[in-house]
Amino acid sequence: MFACPATDDFFRARIDQMIDLRHPLAVLASRMPWQEIEAAVAHRFVRKAHEGEAMPDLDLFGEKPQRKVLASKAGRPRVPLRVMISLLYLKHAFNESDEGVVQRWADTPRWQFFSG
């Protein structure tokens, strides 16, 4: 009846079917050179090792042996670079705070479409 033809599920409609694709933000999303922007800023978001001087841990009984620090695999996976770039753009364009842009992004399908 009203189901999405791609999924045959009423509750899994695609975002591009929910919004007006003539909206300026949707048009901008299709015209942005996302691959070139990502390539230009990717080096800024690379995980870097912190450089510094290793100091021995001292306590009441003398030095503790240094343990080798390994990169942790625990935690949340990284957010895609396009989402990070688009959130920075939306924050600047709509004069939002960090928390405000994330809250508004969660509530606005146009912003989600813009972010990919």
CSV table of C-alpha atoms in Angstrom, one decimal:
chain,number,residue,atom,x,y,z
A,1,MET,CA,0.0,0.0,0.0
A,2,PHE,CA,2.4,2.8,1.2
A,3,ALA,CA,5.4,0.6,1.5
A,4,CYS,CA,8.8,1.6,0.1
A,5,PRO,CA,9.3,-0.2,-3.3
A,6,ALA,CA,12.9,-0.8,-2.6
A,7,THR,CA,12.3,-2.6,0.8
A,8,ASP,CA,8.6,-3.4,0.9
A,9,ASP,CA,8.6,-2.2,4.5
A,10,PHE,CA,6.7,0.8,5.6
A,11,PHE,CA,9.1,1.5,8.4
A,12,ARG,CA,12.2,1.4,6.3
A,13,ALA,CA,11.6,4.2,3.9
A,14,ARG,CA,14.7,5.8,2.4
A,15,ILE,CA,15.6,9.3,3.4
A,16,ASP,CA,15.6,10.6,-0.2
A,17,GLN,CA,12.0,9.6,-0.4
A,18,MET,CA,11.1,11.5,2.8
A,19,ILE,CA,12.6,14.9,1.9
A,20,ASP,CA,12.1,17.4,-0.9
A,21,LEU,CA,15.2,16.9,-3.1
A,22,ARG,CA,14.8,20.5,-4.3
A,23,HIS,CA,15.7,21.9,-0.9
A,24,PRO,CA,18.9,23.9,-1.0
A,25,LEU,CA,20.7,21.6,1.4
A,26,ALA,CA,19.7,18.5,-0.6
A,27,VAL,CA,20.9,20.2,-3.8
A,28,LEU,CA,24.2,21.2,-2.1
A,29,ALA,CA,24.7,17.6,-1.0
A,30,SER,CA,24.5,16.3,-4.6
A,31,ARG,CA,26.9,19.0,-5.9
A,32,MET,CA,29.6,18.9,-3.2
A,33,PRO,CA,32.8,17.1,-4.3
A,34,TRP,CA,32.8,14.8,-1.3
A,35,GLN,CA,35.7,12.6,-2.4
A,36,GLU,CA,38.0,15.6,-3.0
A,37,ILE,CA,37.1,17.2,0.3
A,38,GLU,CA,37.7,13.9,2.2
A,39,ALA,CA,41.1,13.5,0.4
A,40,ALA,CA,42.1,17.0,1.3
A,41,VAL,CA,41.3,16.7,5.0
A,42,ALA,CA,42.0,13.0,5.7
A,43,HIS,CA,45.6,13.7,6.9
A,44,ARG,CA,44.1,15.9,9.7
A,45,PHE,CA,42.1,13.1,11.2
A,46,VAL,CA,44.8,10.4,11.1
A,47,ARG,CA,45.4,8.7,14.5
A,48,LYS,CA,48.8,9.9,15.7
A,49,ALA,CA,51.0,8.5,18.5
A,50,HIS,CA,51.6,11.0,21.3
A,51,GLU,CA,55.3,11.9,21.5
A,52,GLY,CA,56.8,12.7,24.8
A,53,GLU,CA,59.4,11.6,27.3
A,54,ALA,CA,58.7,8.5,29.1
A,55,MET,CA,59.0,9.0,32.9
A,56,PRO,CA,59.4,6.1,35.3
A,57,ASP,CA,56.5,5.6,37.7
A,58,LEU,CA,57.7,6.3,41.2
A,59,ASP,CA,56.0,5.2,44.3
A,60,LEU,CA,57.0,4.7,48.0
A,61,PHE,CA,59.0,1.6,47.2
A,62,GLY,CA,61.0,2.8,44.1
A,63,GLU,CA,60.5,2.7,40.4
A,64,LYS,CA,57.9,0.5,38.8
A,65,PRO,CA,58.8,-1.2,35.5
A,66,GLN,CA,57.3,0.5,32.4
A,67,ARG,CA,54.6,-1.5,30.6
A,68,LYS,CA,54.4,-1.4,26.9
A,69,VAL,CA,51.4,0.6,25.8
A,70,LEU,CA,49.3,-1.0,23.0
A,71,ALA,CA,46.6,0.6,21.0
A,72,SER,CA,43.3,-0.4,22.4
A,73,LYS,CA,40.7,-2.1,20.1
A,74,ALA,CA,38.0,-1.3,22.6
A,75,GLY,CA,35.6,1.6,22.2
A,76,ARG,CA,33.4,3.0,19.5
A,77,PRO,CA,34.3,2.8,15.9
A,78,ARG,CA,35.2,6.0,14.1
A,79,VAL,CA,32.6,8.2,12.5
A,80,PRO,CA,32.9,8.4,8.7
A,81,LEU,CA,34.9,11.4,7.5
A,82,ARG,CA,32.0,12.7,5.4
A,83,VAL,CA,29.8,12.9,8.5
A,84,MET,CA,32.4,14.7,10.5
A,85,ILE,CA,33.0,17.2,7.6
A,86,SER,CA,29.2,17.8,7.1
A,87,LEU,CA,28.6,18.3,10.8
A,88,LEU,CA,31.4,20.9,10.9
A,89,TYR,CA,29.8,22.6,7.9
A,90,LEU,CA,26.3,22.5,9.4
A,91,LYS,CA,27.6,23.8,12.7
A,92,HIS,CA,29.1,26.8,11.0
A,93,ALA,CA,26.3,27.5,8.5
A,94,PHE,CA,23.5,27.3,11.2
A,95,ASN,CA,25.5,28.8,14.1
A,96,GLU,CA,25.0,25.8,16.3
A,97,SER,CA,27.0,24.5,19.3
A,98,ASP,CA,28.6,21.0,19.3
A,99,GLU,CA,25.7,19.5,21.2
A,100,GLY,CA,23.1,21.5,19.3
A,101,VAL,CA,24.3,20.4,15.9
A,102,VAL,CA,24.3,16.7,17.0
A,103,GLN,CA,20.8,17.0,18.5
A,104,ARG,CA,19.4,18.8,15.4
A,105,TRP,CA,21.1,16.3,13.1
A,106,ALA,CA,19.3,13.5,14.9
A,107,ASP,CA,15.9,15.3,14.4
A,108,THR,CA,16.3,16.5,10.8
A,109,PRO,CA,16.2,14.1,7.9
A,110,ARG,CA,17.6,16.8,5.5
A,111,TRP,CA,20.7,17.1,7.6
A,112,GLN,CA,21.1,13.3,7.7
A,113,PHE,CA,20.7,13.2,3.9
A,114,PHE,CA,23.4,16.0,3.6
A,115,SER,CA,25.7,13.9,5.7
A,116,GLY,CA,25.4,10.9,3.5
